[in-house]
mmCIF file with all atom_site columns, C-alpha atoms in Angstrom:
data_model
loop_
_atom_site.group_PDB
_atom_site.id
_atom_site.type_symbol
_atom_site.label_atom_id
_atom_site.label_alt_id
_atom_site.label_comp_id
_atom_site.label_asym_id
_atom_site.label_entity_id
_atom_site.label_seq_id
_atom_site.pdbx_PDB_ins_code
_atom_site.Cartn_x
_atom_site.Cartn_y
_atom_site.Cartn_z
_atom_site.occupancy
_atom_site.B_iso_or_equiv
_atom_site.pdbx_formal_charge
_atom_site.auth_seq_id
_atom_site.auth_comp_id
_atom_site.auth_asym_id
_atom_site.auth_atom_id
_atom_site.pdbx_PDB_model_num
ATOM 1   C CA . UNK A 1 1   ? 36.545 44.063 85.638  1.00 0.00 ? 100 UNK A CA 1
ATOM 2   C CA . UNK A 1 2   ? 35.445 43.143 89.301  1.00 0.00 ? 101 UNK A CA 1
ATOM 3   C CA . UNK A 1 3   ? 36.164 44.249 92.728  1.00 0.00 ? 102 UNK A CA 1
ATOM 4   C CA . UNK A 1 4   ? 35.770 43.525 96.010  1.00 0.00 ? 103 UNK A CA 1
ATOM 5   C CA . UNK A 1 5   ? 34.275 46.793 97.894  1.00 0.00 ? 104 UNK A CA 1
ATOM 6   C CA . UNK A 1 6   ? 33.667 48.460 101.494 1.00 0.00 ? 105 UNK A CA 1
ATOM 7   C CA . UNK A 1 7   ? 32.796 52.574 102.133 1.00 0.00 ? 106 UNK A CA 1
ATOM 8   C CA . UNK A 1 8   ? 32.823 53.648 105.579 1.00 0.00 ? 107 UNK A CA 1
ATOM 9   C CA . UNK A 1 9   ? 33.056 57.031 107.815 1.00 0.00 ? 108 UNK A CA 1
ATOM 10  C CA . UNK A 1 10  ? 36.016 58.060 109.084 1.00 0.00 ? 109 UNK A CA 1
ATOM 11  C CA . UNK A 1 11  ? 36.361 59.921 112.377 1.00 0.00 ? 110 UNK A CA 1
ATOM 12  C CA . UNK A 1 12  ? 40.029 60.163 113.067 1.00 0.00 ? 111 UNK A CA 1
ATOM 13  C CA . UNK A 1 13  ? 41.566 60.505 109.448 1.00 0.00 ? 112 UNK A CA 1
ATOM 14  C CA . UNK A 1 14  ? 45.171 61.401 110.675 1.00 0.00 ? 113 UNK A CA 1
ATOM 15  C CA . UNK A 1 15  ? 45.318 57.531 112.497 1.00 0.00 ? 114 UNK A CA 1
ATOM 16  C CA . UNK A 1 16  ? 43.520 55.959 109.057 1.00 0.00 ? 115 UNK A CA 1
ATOM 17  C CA . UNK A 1 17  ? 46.384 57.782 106.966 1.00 0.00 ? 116 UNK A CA 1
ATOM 18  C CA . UNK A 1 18  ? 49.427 57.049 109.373 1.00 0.00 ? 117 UNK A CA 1
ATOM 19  C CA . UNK A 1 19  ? 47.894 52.882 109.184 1.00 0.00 ? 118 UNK A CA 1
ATOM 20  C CA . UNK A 1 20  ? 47.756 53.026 105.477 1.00 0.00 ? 119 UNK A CA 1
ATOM 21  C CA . UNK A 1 21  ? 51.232 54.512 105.325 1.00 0.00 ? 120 UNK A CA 1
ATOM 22  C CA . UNK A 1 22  ? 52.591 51.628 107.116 1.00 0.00 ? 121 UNK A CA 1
ATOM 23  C CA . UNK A 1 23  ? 50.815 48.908 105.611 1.00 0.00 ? 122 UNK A CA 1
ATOM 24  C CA . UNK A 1 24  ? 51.417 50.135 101.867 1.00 0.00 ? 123 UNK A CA 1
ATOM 25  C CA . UNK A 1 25  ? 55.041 51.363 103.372 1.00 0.00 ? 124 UNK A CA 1
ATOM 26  C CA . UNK A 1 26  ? 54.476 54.540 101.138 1.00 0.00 ? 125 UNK A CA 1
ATOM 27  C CA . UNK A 1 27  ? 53.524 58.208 101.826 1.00 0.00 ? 126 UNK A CA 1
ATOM 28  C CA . UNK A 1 28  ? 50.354 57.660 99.525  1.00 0.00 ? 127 UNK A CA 1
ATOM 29  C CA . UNK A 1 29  ? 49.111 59.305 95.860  1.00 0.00 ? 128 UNK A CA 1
ATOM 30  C CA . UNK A 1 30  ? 46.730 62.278 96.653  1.00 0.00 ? 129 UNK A CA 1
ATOM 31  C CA . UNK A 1 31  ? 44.265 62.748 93.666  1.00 0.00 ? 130 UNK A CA 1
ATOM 32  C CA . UNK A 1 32  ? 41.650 65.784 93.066  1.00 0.00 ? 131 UNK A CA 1
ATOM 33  C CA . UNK A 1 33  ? 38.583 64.438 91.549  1.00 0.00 ? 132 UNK A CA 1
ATOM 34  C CA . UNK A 1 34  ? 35.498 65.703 90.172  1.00 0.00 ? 133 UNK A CA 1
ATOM 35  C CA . UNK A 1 35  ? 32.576 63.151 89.702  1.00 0.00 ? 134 UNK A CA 1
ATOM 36  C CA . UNK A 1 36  ? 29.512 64.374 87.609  1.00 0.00 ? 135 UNK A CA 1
ATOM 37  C CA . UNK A 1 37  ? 26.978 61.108 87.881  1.00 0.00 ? 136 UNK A CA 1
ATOM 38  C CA . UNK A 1 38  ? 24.317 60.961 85.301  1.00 0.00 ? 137 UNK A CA 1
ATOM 39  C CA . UNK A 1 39  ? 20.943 59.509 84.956  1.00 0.00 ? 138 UNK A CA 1
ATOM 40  C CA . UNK A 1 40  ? 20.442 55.935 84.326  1.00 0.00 ? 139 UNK A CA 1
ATOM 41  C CA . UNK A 1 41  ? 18.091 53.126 84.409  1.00 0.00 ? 140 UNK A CA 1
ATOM 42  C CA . UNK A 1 42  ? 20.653 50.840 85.883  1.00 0.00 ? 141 UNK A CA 1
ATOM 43  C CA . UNK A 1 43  ? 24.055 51.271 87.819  1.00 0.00 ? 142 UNK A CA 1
ATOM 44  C CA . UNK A 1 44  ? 25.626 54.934 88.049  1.00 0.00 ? 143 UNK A CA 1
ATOM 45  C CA . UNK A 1 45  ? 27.612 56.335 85.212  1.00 0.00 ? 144 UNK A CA 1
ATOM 46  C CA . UNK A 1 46  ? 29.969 59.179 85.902  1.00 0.00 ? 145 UNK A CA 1
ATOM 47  C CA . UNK A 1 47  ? 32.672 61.194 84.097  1.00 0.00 ? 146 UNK A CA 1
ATOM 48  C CA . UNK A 1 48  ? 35.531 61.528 86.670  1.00 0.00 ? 147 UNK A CA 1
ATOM 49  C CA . UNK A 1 49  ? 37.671 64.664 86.434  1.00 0.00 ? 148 UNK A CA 1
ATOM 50  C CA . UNK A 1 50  ? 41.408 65.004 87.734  1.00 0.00 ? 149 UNK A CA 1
ATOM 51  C CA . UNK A 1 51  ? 43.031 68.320 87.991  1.00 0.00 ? 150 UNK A CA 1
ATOM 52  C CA . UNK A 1 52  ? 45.067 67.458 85.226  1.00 0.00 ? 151 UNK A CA 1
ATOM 53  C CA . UNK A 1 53  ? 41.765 67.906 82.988  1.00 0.00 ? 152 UNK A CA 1
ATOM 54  C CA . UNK A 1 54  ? 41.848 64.325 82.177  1.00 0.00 ? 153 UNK A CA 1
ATOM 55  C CA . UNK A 1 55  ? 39.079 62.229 82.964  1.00 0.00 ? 154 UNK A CA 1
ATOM 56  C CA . UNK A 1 56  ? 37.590 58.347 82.672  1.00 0.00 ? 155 UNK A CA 1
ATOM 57  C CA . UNK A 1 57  ? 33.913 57.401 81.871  1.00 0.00 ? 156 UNK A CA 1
ATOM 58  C CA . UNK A 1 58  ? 33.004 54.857 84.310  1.00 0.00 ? 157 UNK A CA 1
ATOM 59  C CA . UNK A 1 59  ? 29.515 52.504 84.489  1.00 0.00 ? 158 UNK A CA 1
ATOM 60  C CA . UNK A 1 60  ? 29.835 50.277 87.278  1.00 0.00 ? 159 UNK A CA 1
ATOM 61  C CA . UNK A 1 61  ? 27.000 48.373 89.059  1.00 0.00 ? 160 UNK A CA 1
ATOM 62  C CA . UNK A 1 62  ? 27.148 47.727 92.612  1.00 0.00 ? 161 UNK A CA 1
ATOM 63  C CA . UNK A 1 63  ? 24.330 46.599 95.790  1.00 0.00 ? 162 UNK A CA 1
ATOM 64  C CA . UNK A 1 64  ? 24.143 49.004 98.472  1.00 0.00 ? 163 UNK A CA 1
ATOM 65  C CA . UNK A 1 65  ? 24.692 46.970 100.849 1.00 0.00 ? 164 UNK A CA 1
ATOM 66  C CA . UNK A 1 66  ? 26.839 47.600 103.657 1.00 0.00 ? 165 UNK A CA 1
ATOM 67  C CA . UNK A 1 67  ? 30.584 45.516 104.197 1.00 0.00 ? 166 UNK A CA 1
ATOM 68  C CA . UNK A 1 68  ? 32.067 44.139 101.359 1.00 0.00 ? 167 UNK A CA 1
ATOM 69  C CA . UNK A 1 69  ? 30.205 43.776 98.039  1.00 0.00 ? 168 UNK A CA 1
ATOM 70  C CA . UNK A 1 70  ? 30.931 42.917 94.564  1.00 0.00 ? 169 UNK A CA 1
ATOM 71  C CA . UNK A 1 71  ? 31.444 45.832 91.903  1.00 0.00 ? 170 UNK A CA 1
ATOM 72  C CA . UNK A 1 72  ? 31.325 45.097 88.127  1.00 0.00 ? 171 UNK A CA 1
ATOM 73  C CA . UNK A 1 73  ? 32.415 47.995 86.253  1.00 0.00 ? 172 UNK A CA 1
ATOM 74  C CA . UNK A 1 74  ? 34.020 49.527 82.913  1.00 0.00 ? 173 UNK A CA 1
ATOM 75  C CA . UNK A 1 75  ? 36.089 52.341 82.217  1.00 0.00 ? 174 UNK A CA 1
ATOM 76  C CA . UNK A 1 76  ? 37.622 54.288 79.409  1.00 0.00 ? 175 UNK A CA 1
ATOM 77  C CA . UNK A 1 77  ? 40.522 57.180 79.711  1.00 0.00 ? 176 UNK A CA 1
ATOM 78  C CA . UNK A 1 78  ? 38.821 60.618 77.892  1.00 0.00 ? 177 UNK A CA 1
ATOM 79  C CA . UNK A 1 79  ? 41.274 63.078 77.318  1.00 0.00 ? 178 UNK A CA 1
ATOM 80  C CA . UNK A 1 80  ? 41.556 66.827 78.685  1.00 0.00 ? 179 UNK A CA 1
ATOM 81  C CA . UNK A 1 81  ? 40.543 67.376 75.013  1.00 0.00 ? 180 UNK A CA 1
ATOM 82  C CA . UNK A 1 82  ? 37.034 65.612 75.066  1.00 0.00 ? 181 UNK A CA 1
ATOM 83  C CA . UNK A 1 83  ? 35.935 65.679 79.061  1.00 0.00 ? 182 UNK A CA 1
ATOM 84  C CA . UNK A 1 84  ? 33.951 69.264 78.322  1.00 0.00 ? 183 UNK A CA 1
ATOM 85  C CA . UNK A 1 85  ? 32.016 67.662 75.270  1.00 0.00 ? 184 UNK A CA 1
ATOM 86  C CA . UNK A 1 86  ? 31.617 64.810 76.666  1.00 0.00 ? 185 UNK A CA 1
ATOM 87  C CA . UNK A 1 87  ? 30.036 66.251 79.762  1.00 0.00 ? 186 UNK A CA 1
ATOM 88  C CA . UNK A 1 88  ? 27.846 68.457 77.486  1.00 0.00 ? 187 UNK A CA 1
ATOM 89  C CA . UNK A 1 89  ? 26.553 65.780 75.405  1.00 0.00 ? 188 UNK A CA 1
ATOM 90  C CA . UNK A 1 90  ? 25.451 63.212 78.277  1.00 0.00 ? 189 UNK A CA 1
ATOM 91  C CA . UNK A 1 91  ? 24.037 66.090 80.243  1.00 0.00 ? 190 UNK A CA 1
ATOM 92  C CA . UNK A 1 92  ? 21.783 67.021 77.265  1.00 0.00 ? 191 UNK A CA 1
ATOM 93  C CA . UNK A 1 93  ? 21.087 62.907 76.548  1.00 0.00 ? 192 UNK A CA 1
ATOM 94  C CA . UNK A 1 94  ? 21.166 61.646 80.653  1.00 0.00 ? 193 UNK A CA 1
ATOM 95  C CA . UNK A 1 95  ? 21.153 64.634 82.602  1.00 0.00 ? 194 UNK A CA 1
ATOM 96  C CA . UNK A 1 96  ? 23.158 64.991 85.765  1.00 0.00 ? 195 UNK A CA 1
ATOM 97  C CA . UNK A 1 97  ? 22.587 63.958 89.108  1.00 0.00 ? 196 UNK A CA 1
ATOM 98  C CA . UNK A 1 98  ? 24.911 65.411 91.434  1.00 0.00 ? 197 UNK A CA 1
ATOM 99  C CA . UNK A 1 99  ? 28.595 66.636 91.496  1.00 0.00 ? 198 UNK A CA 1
ATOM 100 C CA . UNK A 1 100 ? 31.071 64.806 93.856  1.00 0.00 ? 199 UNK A CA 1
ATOM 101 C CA . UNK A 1 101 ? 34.563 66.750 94.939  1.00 0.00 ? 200 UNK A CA 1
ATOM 102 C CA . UNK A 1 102 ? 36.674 64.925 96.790  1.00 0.00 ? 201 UNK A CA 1
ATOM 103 C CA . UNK A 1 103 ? 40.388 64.607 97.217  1.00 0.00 ? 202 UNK A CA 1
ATOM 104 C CA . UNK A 1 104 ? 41.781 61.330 97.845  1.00 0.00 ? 203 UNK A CA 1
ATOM 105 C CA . UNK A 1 105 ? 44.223 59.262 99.276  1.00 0.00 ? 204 UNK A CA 1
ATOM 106 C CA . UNK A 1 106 ? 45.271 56.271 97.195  1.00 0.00 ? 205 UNK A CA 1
ATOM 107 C CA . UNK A 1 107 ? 48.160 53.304 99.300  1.00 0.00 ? 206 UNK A CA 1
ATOM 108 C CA . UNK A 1 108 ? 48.219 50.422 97.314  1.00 0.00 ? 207 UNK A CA 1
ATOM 109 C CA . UNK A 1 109 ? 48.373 47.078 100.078 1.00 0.00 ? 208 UNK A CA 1
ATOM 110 C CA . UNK A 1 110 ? 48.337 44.039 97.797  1.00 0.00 ? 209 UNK A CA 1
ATOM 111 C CA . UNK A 1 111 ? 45.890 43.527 95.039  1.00 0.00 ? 210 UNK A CA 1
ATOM 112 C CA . UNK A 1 112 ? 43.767 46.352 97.272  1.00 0.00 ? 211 UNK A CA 1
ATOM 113 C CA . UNK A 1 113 ? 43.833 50.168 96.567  1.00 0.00 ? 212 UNK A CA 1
ATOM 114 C CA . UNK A 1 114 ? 43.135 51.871 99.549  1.00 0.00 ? 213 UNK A CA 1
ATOM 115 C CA . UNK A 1 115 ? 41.399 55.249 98.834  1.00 0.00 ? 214 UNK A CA 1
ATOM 116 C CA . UNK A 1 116 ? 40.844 57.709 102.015 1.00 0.00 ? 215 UNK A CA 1
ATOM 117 C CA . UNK A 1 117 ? 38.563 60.190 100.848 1.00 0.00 ? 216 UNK A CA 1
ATOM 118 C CA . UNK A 1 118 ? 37.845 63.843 102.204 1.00 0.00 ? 217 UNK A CA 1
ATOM 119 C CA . UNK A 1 119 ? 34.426 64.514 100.302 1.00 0.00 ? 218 UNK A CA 1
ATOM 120 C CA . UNK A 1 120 ? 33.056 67.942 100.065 1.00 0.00 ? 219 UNK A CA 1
ATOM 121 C CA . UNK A 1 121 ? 29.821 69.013 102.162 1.00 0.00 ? 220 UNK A CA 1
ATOM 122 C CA . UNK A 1 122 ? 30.256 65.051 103.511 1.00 0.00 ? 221 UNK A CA 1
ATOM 123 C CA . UNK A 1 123 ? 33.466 64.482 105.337 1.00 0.00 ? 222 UNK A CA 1
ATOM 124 C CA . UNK A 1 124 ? 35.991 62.116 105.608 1.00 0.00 ? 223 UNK A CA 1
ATOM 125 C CA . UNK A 1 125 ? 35.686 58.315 104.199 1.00 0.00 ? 224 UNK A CA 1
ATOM 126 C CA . UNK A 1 126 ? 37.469 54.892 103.684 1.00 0.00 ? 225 UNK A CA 1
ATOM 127 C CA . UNK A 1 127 ? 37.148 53.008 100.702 1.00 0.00 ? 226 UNK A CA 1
ATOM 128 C CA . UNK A 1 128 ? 38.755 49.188 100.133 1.00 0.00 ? 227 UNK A CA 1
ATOM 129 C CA . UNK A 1 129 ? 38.764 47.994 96.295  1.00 0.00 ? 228 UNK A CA 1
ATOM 130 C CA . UNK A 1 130 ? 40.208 44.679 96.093  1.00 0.00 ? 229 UNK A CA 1
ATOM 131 C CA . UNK A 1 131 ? 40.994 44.120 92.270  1.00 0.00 ? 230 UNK A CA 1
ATOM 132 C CA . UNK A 1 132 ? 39.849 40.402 91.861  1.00 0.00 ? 231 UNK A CA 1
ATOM 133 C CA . UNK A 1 133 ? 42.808 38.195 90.065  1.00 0.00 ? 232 UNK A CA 1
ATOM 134 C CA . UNK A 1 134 ? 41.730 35.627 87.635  1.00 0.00 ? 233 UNK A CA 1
ATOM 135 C CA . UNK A 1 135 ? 40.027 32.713 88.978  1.00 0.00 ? 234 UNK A CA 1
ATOM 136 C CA . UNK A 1 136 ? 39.783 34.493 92.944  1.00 0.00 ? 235 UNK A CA 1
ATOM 137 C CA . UNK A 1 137 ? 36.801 34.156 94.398  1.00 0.00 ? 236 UNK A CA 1
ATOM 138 C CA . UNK A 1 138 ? 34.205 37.215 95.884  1.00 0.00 ? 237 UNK A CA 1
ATOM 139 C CA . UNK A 1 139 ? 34.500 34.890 99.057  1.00 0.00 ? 238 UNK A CA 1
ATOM 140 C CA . UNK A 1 140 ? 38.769 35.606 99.083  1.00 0.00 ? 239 UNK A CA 1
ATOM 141 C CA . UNK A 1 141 ? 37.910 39.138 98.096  1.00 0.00 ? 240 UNK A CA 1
ATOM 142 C CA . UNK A 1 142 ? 35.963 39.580 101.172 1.00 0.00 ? 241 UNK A CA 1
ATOM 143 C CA . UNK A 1 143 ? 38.705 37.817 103.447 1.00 0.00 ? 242 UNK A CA 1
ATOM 144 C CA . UNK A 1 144 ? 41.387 40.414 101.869 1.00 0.00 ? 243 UNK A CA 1
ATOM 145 C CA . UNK A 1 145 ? 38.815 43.202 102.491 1.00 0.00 ? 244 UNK A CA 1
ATOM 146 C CA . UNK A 1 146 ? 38.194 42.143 106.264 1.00 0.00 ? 245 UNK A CA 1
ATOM 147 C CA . UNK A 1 147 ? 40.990 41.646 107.798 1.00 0.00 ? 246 UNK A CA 1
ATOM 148 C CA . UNK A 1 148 ? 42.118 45.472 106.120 1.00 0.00 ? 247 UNK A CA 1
ATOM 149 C CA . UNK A 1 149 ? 39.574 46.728 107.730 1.00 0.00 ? 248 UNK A CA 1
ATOM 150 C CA . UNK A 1 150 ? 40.541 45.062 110.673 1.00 0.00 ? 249 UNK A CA 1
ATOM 151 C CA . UNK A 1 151 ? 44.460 46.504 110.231 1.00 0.00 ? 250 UNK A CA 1
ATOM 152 C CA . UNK A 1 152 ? 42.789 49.827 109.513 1.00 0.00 ? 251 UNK A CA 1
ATOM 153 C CA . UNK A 1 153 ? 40.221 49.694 113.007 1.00 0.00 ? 252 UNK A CA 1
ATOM 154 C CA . UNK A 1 154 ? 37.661 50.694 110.661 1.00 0.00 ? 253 UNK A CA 1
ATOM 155 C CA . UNK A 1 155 ? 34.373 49.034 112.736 1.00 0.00 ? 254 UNK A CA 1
ATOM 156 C CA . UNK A 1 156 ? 31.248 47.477 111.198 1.00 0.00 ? 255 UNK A CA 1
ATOM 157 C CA . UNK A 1 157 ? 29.028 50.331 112.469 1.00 0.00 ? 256 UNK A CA 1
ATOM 158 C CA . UNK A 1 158 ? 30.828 52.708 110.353 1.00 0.00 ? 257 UNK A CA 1
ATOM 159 C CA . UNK A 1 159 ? 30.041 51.176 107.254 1.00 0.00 ? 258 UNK A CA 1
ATOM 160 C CA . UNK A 1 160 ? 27.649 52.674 104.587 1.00 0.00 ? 259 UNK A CA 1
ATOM 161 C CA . UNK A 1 161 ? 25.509 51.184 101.736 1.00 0.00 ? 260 UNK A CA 1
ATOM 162 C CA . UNK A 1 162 ? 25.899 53.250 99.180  1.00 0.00 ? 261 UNK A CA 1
ATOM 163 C CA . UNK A 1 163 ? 28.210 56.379 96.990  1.00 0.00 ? 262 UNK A CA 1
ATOM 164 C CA . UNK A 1 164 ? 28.703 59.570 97.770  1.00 0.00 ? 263 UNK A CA 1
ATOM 165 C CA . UNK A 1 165 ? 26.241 60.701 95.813  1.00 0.00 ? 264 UNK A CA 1
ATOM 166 C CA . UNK A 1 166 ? 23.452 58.906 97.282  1.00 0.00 ? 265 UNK A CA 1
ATOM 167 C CA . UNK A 1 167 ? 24.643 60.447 100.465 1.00 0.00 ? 266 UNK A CA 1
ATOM 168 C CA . UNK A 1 168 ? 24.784 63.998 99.049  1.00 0.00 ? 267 UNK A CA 1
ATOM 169 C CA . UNK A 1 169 ? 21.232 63.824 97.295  1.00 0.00 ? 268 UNK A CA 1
ATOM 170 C CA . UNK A 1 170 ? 19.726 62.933 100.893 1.00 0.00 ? 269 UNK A CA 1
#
């Protein structure tokens, strides 16, 4: 699975919100999630955990570059039943990196989800996936993402390179 991607700060998050309410003409999905990234030679891997107690394993490779960027990644559902030994056994195998809290935002506009993120210990953040049909192009991916962020007065100097957890290991 691919995606089209942009991260960026967020200084006014009641304007981002009341934007994505209009554009996605919906009040928005807001989602408690616990991220526990683990060591690996490539990529990130991290075990994402709702507050429902179910979580998804998720690899995904991505530059860290800033504006929009290609993400390959894969993903599996774990259920509330497995997450705990799950987490045990790649912490003994991997090790963990870093814990990221955050609770999100999620307006779907499109083919893009748009996910406005209050991170713990970081702040608030915009994040633009745009889910890449069969066939589309990263080039039309990058359009889609652009003029969003354009609708959303997210600027280019607000834009960051990498995940949250690069930012909270700094």
């Amino acid at each position: 699975m691919k995606n089209v991607e942009i991260k960026a700060t967020v200084k006014n998050i009641g304007i981002i919100i009341d934007i994505a309410k209009k554009l996605s003409a919906s009040e928005g999905i807001v989602i408690k999630q616990e991220d526990t990234f683990f060591n690996v030679t490539q990529g990130r891997l991290k075990l994402r955990v709702f507050e429902s107690g179910d979580g998804e394993l998720i690899y995904y490779e991505r530059p860290n570059i800033e504006g929009p960027k290609l993400s390959s990644f894969e993903k599996t559902d774990i259920p509330r039943d497995n997450v705990v030994g799950l987490r045990n056994v790649l912490e003994a195998a991997l090790g963990s990196k870093h814990v990221v809290r955050k609770v999100r935002r999620l307006f779907l506009v499109g083919q893009t989800r748009i996910h406005i993120d209050t991170v713990e210990g970081l702040g608030d953040f915009m994040e633009l996936e745009v889910c890449l049909k069969e066939g589309q192009s990263v080039n039309e991916g990058e359009k889609i993402a652009e003029d969003l962020m354009e609708k959303l007065q997210v600027h280019k100097d607000n834009l960051i390179s990498g995940a949250y957890v690069d930012l909270l290991s700094i």
